[in-house]
C-alpha cells in the first residue's frame, strides 16, 4: 500500500471533500482523486459515496479509516526509529503553524534551527489547531503549534506562552459595548466560527455558556481575517487577539468591552512516540533557544 495514497484517503475522509483535502496536502485535485481511486482499486472496494456536496465514507471506508491512521502513525514511528539508530541529523520537518505566527515566534525558532542544523529544512503549513492535531496523528505533520488545552494523550506538549483575547465590536456601537453587561453583550449581533471545535469557539463557550448565555450569531466565518473584515463593516461582535483589538482602537474603528476578555495557551506538540527522533530533538533544541525553560507538559484528555 502506497502511504502517500493512504494519507490522501485519510485527509479526504476527515475533510469529507476532495478539493479541501487536496489543498490541505498541497497536491492537485487530479492527484488527490487518483490517490483515492488507487486505494479503492487495490482494495477492490468503494470507500466514499457522494452526499450533496460532500463525500461520505461507506461502511468499509469507516472500518478502514481507523486502521489507516494507525498504519500512518506507525510509519512515522518507523522513520523516527531509523533516524535514531543512524544518528542522522539531516532531513525535512513539516511544521504545522497558525496564520498568526507572531505569538509563537515560530520564525525565530526556524532561524535558530537553520543556524544550528543547516542540513535540516523546515516546511511550514498554516493550519488551525484542529487541523494540526489531525496532521500529527497521521504523520502528515512532524511538529505543530496548537492554540488550546493539551488534550491528546498521545502527544507530548510544551507550553510556549499565553495569548490575550478581547471582545470587540464596531466603533459605532462604542457606548453600547462599553456599558454592556454579559447578557447585553450576548444579545448583540455576533460573528462566530463555522467550526465549533476551533479554539475561538471554545473560548466563547467558556465566556458565555458558563454564564448561561447564548450568543446572537448573525454570521459565521472560517478565517479570522474575514471575521475582522465583517466586524469593521459593522456586521457584528467577535473575539479577537488583543494586538488586533489594540490596533483597531488606535485606528478608531473598534470598540472593546471592558469586562469580556480571556487568555488561551499556545503549545508546541509532537507524537509522544517520536520524542527520540533526532529531527524532533533538533527542533526542540532550537525552540529552547527562543523559549528558555521549555519542558514537557502532561496532556489532560479529561478536559475534552
mmCIF file of C-alpha atoms in Angstrom:
data_model
loop_
_atom_site.group_PDB
_atom_site.id
_atom_site.type_symbol
_atom_site.label_atom_id
_atom_site.label_comp_id
_atom_site.label_asym_id
_atom_site.label_seq_id
_atom_site.Cartn_x
_atom_site.Cartn_y
_atom_site.Cartn_z
ATOM 1 C CA UNK A 1 0.000 0.000 0.000
ATOM 2 C CA UNK A 2 1.339 3.421 -1.021
ATOM 3 C CA UNK A 3 1.495 5.550 2.139
ATOM 4 C CA UNK A 4 1.088 8.792 0.173
ATOM 5 C CA UNK A 5 -2.147 7.480 -1.312
ATOM 6 C CA UNK A 6 -3.263 6.247 2.107
ATOM 7 C CA UNK A 7 -2.606 9.679 3.613
ATOM 8 C CA UNK A 8 -4.783 11.222 0.905
ATOM 9 C CA UNK A 9 -7.580 8.763 1.758
ATOM 10 C CA UNK A 10 -7.429 9.838 5.416
ATOM 11 C CA UNK A 11 -7.419 13.554 4.510
ATOM 12 C CA UNK A 12 -10.440 13.141 2.209
ATOM 13 C CA UNK A 13 -12.258 11.175 4.917
ATOM 14 C CA UNK A 14 -11.602 13.889 7.507
ATOM 15 C CA UNK A 15 -12.417 16.802 5.218
ATOM 16 C CA UNK A 16 -15.329 14.998 3.500
ATOM 17 C CA UNK A 17 -14.304 16.939 0.435
ATOM 18 C CA UNK A 18 -11.777 16.202 -2.293
ATOM 19 C CA UNK A 19 -10.787 19.807 -3.001
ATOM 20 C CA UNK A 20 -10.233 20.696 0.666
ATOM 21 C CA UNK A 21 -8.163 17.544 1.147
ATOM 22 C CA UNK A 22 -6.009 18.404 -1.882
ATOM 23 C CA UNK A 23 -5.435 21.917 -0.553
ATOM 24 C CA UNK A 24 -4.534 20.541 2.879
ATOM 25 C CA UNK A 25 -1.981 18.147 1.368
ATOM 26 C CA UNK A 26 -0.652 20.692 -1.138
ATOM 27 C CA UNK A 27 -1.386 18.422 -4.115
ATOM 28 C CA UNK A 28 -3.515 18.868 -7.217
ATOM 29 C CA UNK A 29 -7.177 17.877 -7.274
ATOM 30 C CA UNK A 30 -6.469 15.321 -10.003
ATOM 31 C CA UNK A 31 -3.695 13.762 -7.906
ATOM 32 C CA UNK A 32 -5.960 13.504 -4.852
ATOM 33 C CA UNK A 33 -8.677 11.870 -6.936
ATOM 34 C CA UNK A 34 -6.180 9.420 -8.446
ATOM 35 C CA UNK A 35 -4.846 8.506 -4.986
ATOM 36 C CA UNK A 36 -8.306 7.650 -3.671
ATOM 37 C CA UNK A 37 -9.132 5.704 -6.821
ATOM 38 C CA UNK A 38 -5.885 3.727 -6.492
ATOM 39 C CA UNK A 39 -6.657 2.772 -2.887
ATOM 40 C CA UNK A 40 -10.163 1.674 -3.888
ATOM 41 C CA UNK A 41 -8.824 -0.374 -6.792
ATOM 42 C CA UNK A 42 -6.148 -2.013 -4.661
ATOM 43 C CA UNK A 43 -8.710 -2.974 -2.005
ATOM 44 C CA UNK A 44 -11.424 -3.706 -4.578
ATOM 45 C CA UNK A 45 -13.992 -1.743 -2.609
ATOM 46 C CA UNK A 46 -15.798 1.615 -2.629
ATOM 47 C CA UNK A 47 -14.629 3.941 0.133
ATOM 48 C CA UNK A 48 -16.806 7.014 -0.489
ATOM 49 C CA UNK A 49 -20.285 7.914 -1.659
ATOM 50 C CA UNK A 50 -21.305 11.409 -2.726
ATOM 51 C CA UNK A 51 -23.876 13.110 -0.476
ATOM 52 C CA UNK A 52 -24.905 16.578 -1.632
ATOM 53 C CA UNK A 53 -21.571 18.403 -1.987
ATOM 54 C CA UNK A 54 -19.629 16.190 0.383
ATOM 55 C CA UNK A 55 -18.049 12.737 0.261
ATOM 56 C CA UNK A 56 -19.198 10.342 2.946
ATOM 57 C CA UNK A 57 -17.430 7.148 3.971
ATOM 58 C CA UNK A 58 -19.039 3.835 3.212
ATOM 59 C CA UNK A 59 -19.206 1.180 5.941
ATOM 60 C CA UNK A 60 -15.965 -0.285 4.584
ATOM 61 C CA UNK A 61 -14.428 3.191 4.497
ATOM 62 C CA UNK A 62 -15.275 3.767 8.171
ATOM 63 C CA UNK A 63 -13.685 0.469 9.193
ATOM 64 C CA UNK A 64 -10.552 1.111 7.145
ATOM 65 C CA UNK A 65 -10.071 4.721 8.311
ATOM 66 C CA UNK A 66 -9.031 3.769 11.838
ATOM 67 C CA UNK A 67 -6.590 1.155 10.544
ATOM 68 C CA UNK A 68 -5.161 3.668 8.064
ATOM 69 C CA UNK A 69 -4.445 6.190 10.822
ATOM 70 C CA UNK A 70 -2.690 3.530 12.885
ATOM 71 C CA UNK A 71 -0.593 2.466 9.896
ATOM 72 C CA UNK A 72 0.439 6.031 9.044
ATOM 73 C CA UNK A 73 1.394 6.729 12.647
ATOM 74 C CA UNK A 74 3.443 3.526 12.764
ATOM 75 C CA UNK A 75 5.196 4.574 9.541
ATOM 76 C CA UNK A 76 6.187 7.874 11.180
ATOM 77 C CA UNK A 77 7.492 5.993 14.222
ATOM 78 C CA UNK A 78 9.437 3.623 11.934
ATOM 79 C CA UNK A 79 11.132 6.592 10.277
ATOM 80 C CA UNK A 80 11.825 8.110 13.688
ATOM 81 C CA UNK A 81 13.440 4.874 14.885
ATOM 82 C CA UNK A 82 15.537 4.673 11.736
ATOM 83 C CA UNK A 83 16.888 8.180 12.262
ATOM 84 C CA UNK A 84 17.577 7.415 15.911
ATOM 85 C CA UNK A 85 19.720 4.338 15.278
ATOM 86 C CA UNK A 86 21.573 6.055 12.432
ATOM 87 C CA UNK A 87 22.125 9.287 14.343
ATOM 88 C CA UNK A 88 21.022 11.198 11.251
ATOM 89 C CA UNK A 89 20.752 14.978 11.596
ATOM 90 C CA UNK A 90 19.585 15.939 8.159
ATOM 91 C CA UNK A 91 16.173 15.865 6.578
ATOM 92 C CA UNK A 92 12.909 17.776 6.386
ATOM 93 C CA UNK A 93 10.479 18.675 9.155
ATOM 94 C CA UNK A 94 6.867 19.559 8.382
ATOM 95 C CA UNK A 95 5.667 22.095 10.943
ATOM 96 C CA UNK A 96 2.028 22.949 11.495
ATOM 97 C CA UNK A 97 1.783 26.639 12.333
ATOM 98 C CA UNK A 98 -1.053 29.144 12.610
ATOM 99 C CA UNK A 99 -1.751 32.079 10.323
ATOM 100 C CA UNK A 100 -0.862 34.319 13.325
ATOM 101 C CA UNK A 101 2.840 33.447 13.804
ATOM 102 C CA UNK A 102 3.974 36.345 15.995
ATOM 103 C CA UNK A 103 2.881 34.911 19.356
ATOM 104 C CA UNK A 104 4.600 31.549 18.856
ATOM 105 C CA UNK A 105 7.778 33.183 17.489
ATOM 106 C CA UNK A 106 7.957 30.301 15.023
ATOM 107 C CA UNK A 107 10.081 32.308 12.564
ATOM 108 C CA UNK A 108 12.743 32.777 15.247
ATOM 109 C CA UNK A 109 12.644 29.053 16.062
ATOM 110 C CA UNK A 110 13.171 28.118 12.406
ATOM 111 C CA UNK A 111 16.042 30.595 12.161
ATOM 112 C CA UNK A 112 17.665 29.010 15.257
ATOM 113 C CA UNK A 113 17.152 25.571 13.713
ATOM 114 C CA UNK A 114 18.807 26.621 10.455
ATOM 115 C CA UNK A 115 21.737 28.209 12.315
ATOM 116 C CA UNK A 116 22.346 25.097 14.407
ATOM 117 C CA UNK A 117 21.433 22.376 11.888
ATOM 118 C CA UNK A 118 21.810 23.702 8.324
ATOM 119 C CA UNK A 119 21.041 20.265 6.811
ATOM 120 C CA UNK A 120 17.529 20.252 8.318
ATOM 121 C CA UNK A 121 14.890 22.098 6.314
ATOM 122 C CA UNK A 122 11.503 23.190 7.649
ATOM 123 C CA UNK A 123 8.290 23.088 5.663
ATOM 124 C CA UNK A 124 5.709 25.306 7.393
ATOM 125 C CA UNK A 125 1.997 24.655 6.879
ATOM 126 C CA UNK A 126 -0.601 27.180 8.058
ATOM 127 C CA UNK A 127 -3.269 25.168 9.871
ATOM 128 C CA UNK A 128 -5.931 25.716 12.516
ATOM 129 C CA UNK A 129 -5.187 23.820 15.704
ATOM 130 C CA UNK A 130 -7.735 21.099 14.875
ATOM 131 C CA UNK A 131 -6.013 20.512 11.517
ATOM 132 C CA UNK A 132 -2.613 20.387 13.198
ATOM 133 C CA UNK A 133 -3.857 17.712 15.607
ATOM 134 C CA UNK A 134 -5.163 15.624 12.710
ATOM 135 C CA UNK A 135 -1.906 16.039 10.798
ATOM 136 C CA UNK A 136 0.190 14.956 13.787
ATOM 137 C CA UNK A 137 -1.897 11.817 14.301
ATOM 138 C CA UNK A 138 -1.382 10.534 10.750
ATOM 139 C CA UNK A 139 2.226 11.649 10.294
ATOM 140 C CA UNK A 140 1.335 14.410 7.845
ATOM 141 C CA UNK A 141 2.909 16.933 10.260
ATOM 142 C CA UNK A 142 6.006 16.283 12.398
ATOM 143 C CA UNK A 143 5.596 19.003 14.990
ATOM 144 C CA UNK A 144 2.831 21.537 15.430
ATOM 145 C CA UNK A 145 1.692 24.667 17.237
ATOM 146 C CA UNK A 146 -1.668 24.347 18.951
ATOM 147 C CA UNK A 147 -3.829 27.073 20.473
ATOM 148 C CA UNK A 148 -5.749 25.493 23.340
ATOM 149 C CA UNK A 149 -5.526 22.940 26.101
ATOM 150 C CA UNK A 150 -3.264 19.834 25.915
ATOM 151 C CA UNK A 151 -5.992 17.250 25.286
ATOM 152 C CA UNK A 152 -4.365 14.462 23.258
ATOM 153 C CA UNK A 153 -2.830 11.778 25.477
ATOM 154 C CA UNK A 154 -0.734 10.526 22.542
ATOM 155 C CA UNK A 155 1.109 13.849 22.211
ATOM 156 C CA UNK A 156 3.962 15.428 24.141
ATOM 157 C CA UNK A 157 3.213 19.111 24.752
ATOM 158 C CA UNK A 158 5.447 22.101 25.519
ATOM 159 C CA UNK A 159 3.757 25.291 26.697
ATOM 160 C CA UNK A 160 5.162 28.381 24.970
ATOM 161 C CA UNK A 161 3.043 31.326 26.066
ATOM 162 C CA UNK A 162 -0.482 32.614 26.645
ATOM 163 C CA UNK A 163 -2.358 34.810 24.171
ATOM 164 C CA UNK A 164 -4.771 37.512 25.326
ATOM 165 C CA UNK A 165 -8.162 37.890 23.619
ATOM 166 C CA UNK A 166 -10.725 40.693 23.847
ATOM 167 C CA UNK A 167 -14.368 41.037 22.835
ATOM 168 C CA UNK A 168 -14.655 43.850 20.287
ATOM 169 C CA UNK A 169 -17.270 45.375 18.016
ATOM 170 C CA UNK A 170 -17.838 48.219 15.538
ATOM 171 C CA UNK A 171 -16.916 51.676 16.843
ATOM 172 C CA UNK A 172 -20.464 52.847 16.030
ATOM 173 C CA UNK A 173 -21.624 50.686 18.957
ATOM 174 C CA UNK A 174 -18.953 52.074 21.319
ATOM 175 C CA UNK A 175 -21.269 53.421 24.042
ATOM 176 C CA UNK A 176 -23.441 50.297 23.988
ATOM 177 C CA UNK A 177 -20.434 47.908 24.091
ATOM 178 C CA UNK A 178 -18.527 49.693 26.837
ATOM 179 C CA UNK A 179 -21.575 49.828 29.122
ATOM 180 C CA UNK A 180 -22.970 46.367 28.359
ATOM 181 C CA UNK A 181 -23.432 43.605 30.903
ATOM 182 C CA UNK A 182 -22.656 39.995 29.958
ATOM 183 C CA UNK A 183 -26.294 39.389 28.982
ATOM 184 C CA UNK A 184 -26.399 42.595 26.917
ATOM 185 C CA UNK A 185 -23.163 41.632 25.155
ATOM 186 C CA UNK A 186 -24.583 38.208 24.239
ATOM 187 C CA UNK A 187 -27.725 39.833 22.806
ATOM 188 C CA UNK A 188 -25.749 41.997 20.366
ATOM 189 C CA UNK A 189 -25.202 40.669 16.804
ATOM 190 C CA UNK A 190 -22.248 38.233 16.812
ATOM 191 C CA UNK A 191 -19.769 36.776 14.360
ATOM 192 C CA UNK A 192 -18.993 33.151 15.222
ATOM 193 C CA UNK A 193 -16.699 30.491 13.781
ATOM 194 C CA UNK A 194 -18.187 27.853 11.490
ATOM 195 C CA UNK A 195 -16.197 25.113 13.258
ATOM 196 C CA UNK A 196 -17.343 24.521 16.846
ATOM 197 C CA UNK A 197 -14.107 22.676 17.650
ATOM 198 C CA UNK A 198 -11.898 25.701 16.952
ATOM 199 C CA UNK A 199 -10.173 27.458 19.852
ATOM 200 C CA UNK A 200 -12.198 30.595 19.027
ATOM 201 C CA UNK A 201 -15.458 28.692 19.601
ATOM 202 C CA UNK A 202 -14.141 27.026 22.765
ATOM 203 C CA UNK A 203 -13.196 30.390 24.268
ATOM 204 C CA UNK A 204 -16.610 31.886 23.512
ATOM 205 C CA UNK A 205 -18.292 28.913 25.191
ATOM 206 C CA UNK A 206 -16.084 29.385 28.246
ATOM 207 C CA UNK A 207 -17.016 33.070 28.408
ATOM 208 C CA UNK A 208 -20.772 32.877 27.739
ATOM 209 C CA UNK A 209 -22.054 29.315 28.129
ATOM 210 C CA UNK A 210 -20.648 29.200 31.652
ATOM 211 C CA UNK A 211 -22.884 32.193 32.423
ATOM 212 C CA UNK A 212 -25.938 30.517 30.899
ATOM 213 C CA UNK A 213 -25.927 32.864 27.895
ATOM 214 C CA UNK A 214 -26.398 32.115 24.199
ATOM 215 C CA UNK A 215 -24.836 34.362 21.573
ATOM 216 C CA UNK A 216 -26.978 36.069 18.952
ATOM 217 C CA UNK A 217 -24.954 34.770 15.985
ATOM 218 C CA UNK A 218 -25.794 36.555 12.717
ATOM 219 C CA UNK A 219 -22.858 35.443 10.531
ATOM 220 C CA UNK A 220 -20.170 32.767 10.598
ATOM 221 C CA UNK A 221 -16.617 32.730 9.241
ATOM 222 C CA UNK A 222 -13.784 30.226 8.859
ATOM 223 C CA UNK A 223 -10.886 32.696 8.785
ATOM 224 C CA UNK A 224 -10.057 35.292 11.445
ATOM 225 C CA UNK A 225 -9.162 37.955 8.855
ATOM 226 C CA UNK A 226 -12.597 37.541 7.245
ATOM 227 C CA UNK A 227 -14.177 37.858 10.692
ATOM 228 C CA UNK A 228 -12.338 41.114 11.342
ATOM 229 C CA UNK A 229 -13.459 42.473 7.967
ATOM 230 C CA UNK A 230 -17.089 41.676 8.848
ATOM 231 C CA UNK A 231 -16.683 43.407 12.212
ATOM 232 C CA UNK A 232 -15.185 46.528 10.638
ATOM 233 C CA UNK A 233 -18.095 46.595 8.186
ATOM 234 C CA UNK A 234 -20.488 46.784 11.144
ATOM 235 C CA UNK A 235 -21.935 43.282 10.926
ATOM 236 C CA UNK A 236 -21.289 42.133 14.478
ATOM 237 C CA UNK A 237 -19.141 41.457 17.527
ATOM 238 C CA UNK A 238 -16.267 38.989 17.728
ATOM 239 C CA UNK A 239 -13.495 37.709 19.944
ATOM 240 C CA UNK A 240 -10.063 38.741 18.674
ATOM 241 C CA UNK A 241 -6.427 38.734 19.691
ATOM 242 C CA UNK A 242 -5.546 41.659 21.915
ATOM 243 C CA UNK A 243 -2.974 43.038 19.470
ATOM 244 C CA UNK A 244 -5.636 43.335 16.753
ATOM 245 C CA UNK A 245 -8.090 44.905 19.215
ATOM 246 C CA UNK A 246 -5.463 47.450 20.325
ATOM 247 C CA UNK A 247 -4.665 48.317 16.720
ATOM 248 C CA UNK A 248 -8.369 48.809 15.968
ATOM 249 C CA UNK A 249 -8.732 51.066 18.994
ATOM 250 C CA UNK A 250 -5.801 53.208 17.873
ATOM 251 C CA UNK A 251 -7.282 53.467 14.384
ATOM 252 C CA UNK A 252 -10.663 54.430 15.808
ATOM 253 C CA UNK A 253 -12.541 51.613 14.063
ATOM 254 C CA UNK A 254 -13.278 49.294 17.030
ATOM 255 C CA UNK A 255 -14.804 49.407 20.479
ATOM 256 C CA UNK A 256 -13.766 46.923 23.191
ATOM 257 C CA UNK A 257 -15.719 45.534 26.124
ATOM 258 C CA UNK A 258 -14.045 46.283 29.484
ATOM 259 C CA UNK A 259 -15.416 43.096 31.092
ATOM 260 C CA UNK A 260 -15.089 40.374 28.419
ATOM 261 C CA UNK A 261 -11.556 39.095 27.947
ATOM 262 C CA UNK A 262 -9.662 35.815 28.286
ATOM 263 C CA UNK A 263 -6.286 34.153 27.743
ATOM 264 C CA UNK A 264 -5.510 30.915 25.919
ATOM 265 C CA UNK A 265 -2.241 28.949 25.861
ATOM 266 C CA UNK A 266 -0.102 28.106 22.833
ATOM 267 C CA UNK A 267 1.604 24.706 22.892
ATOM 268 C CA UNK A 268 4.177 23.017 20.710
ATOM 269 C CA UNK A 269 3.363 19.328 20.280
ATOM 270 C CA UNK A 270 4.599 16.133 18.655
ATOM 271 C CA UNK A 271 3.562 12.479 18.788
ATOM 272 C CA UNK A 272 4.866 11.089 22.094
ATOM 273 C CA UNK A 273 6.494 8.096 20.416
ATOM 274 C CA UNK A 274 8.777 10.404 18.424
ATOM 275 C CA UNK A 275 10.471 12.024 21.412
ATOM 276 C CA UNK A 276 13.803 10.403 20.457
ATOM 277 C CA UNK A 277 13.591 11.302 16.766
ATOM 278 C CA UNK A 278 16.791 13.278 16.016
ATOM 279 C CA UNK A 279 14.852 15.794 13.898
ATOM 280 C CA UNK A 280 12.308 16.392 16.667
ATOM 281 C CA UNK A 281 15.090 16.761 19.238
ATOM 282 C CA UNK A 282 16.883 19.248 16.975
ATOM 283 C CA UNK A 283 13.716 21.322 16.605
ATOM 284 C CA UNK A 284 13.152 21.329 20.358
ATOM 285 C CA UNK A 285 16.748 22.473 20.910
ATOM 286 C CA UNK A 286 16.119 25.383 18.577
ATOM 287 C CA UNK A 287 12.812 26.168 20.289
ATOM 288 C CA UNK A 288 14.550 26.183 23.684
ATOM 289 C CA UNK A 289 16.865 28.945 22.453
ATOM 290 C CA UNK A 290 13.826 31.107 21.720
ATOM 291 C CA UNK A 291 11.750 29.868 24.667
ATOM 292 C CA UNK A 292 14.213 29.213 27.567
ATOM 293 C CA UNK A 293 12.990 26.686 30.092
ATOM 294 C CA UNK A 294 10.979 24.735 27.522
ATOM 295 C CA UNK A 295 9.810 21.484 29.126
ATOM 296 C CA UNK A 296 7.148 18.797 28.511
ATOM 297 C CA UNK A 297 3.619 19.300 29.858
ATOM 298 C CA UNK A 298 1.251 16.435 30.609
ATOM 299 C CA UNK A 299 -1.875 16.097 28.451
ATOM 300 C CA UNK A 300 -5.301 16.390 30.069
ATOM 301 C CA UNK A 301 -7.772 14.392 27.941
ATOM 302 C CA UNK A 302 -10.345 14.666 30.725
ATOM 303 C CA UNK A 303 -10.860 18.309 29.671
ATOM 304 C CA UNK A 304 -12.491 17.174 26.429
#
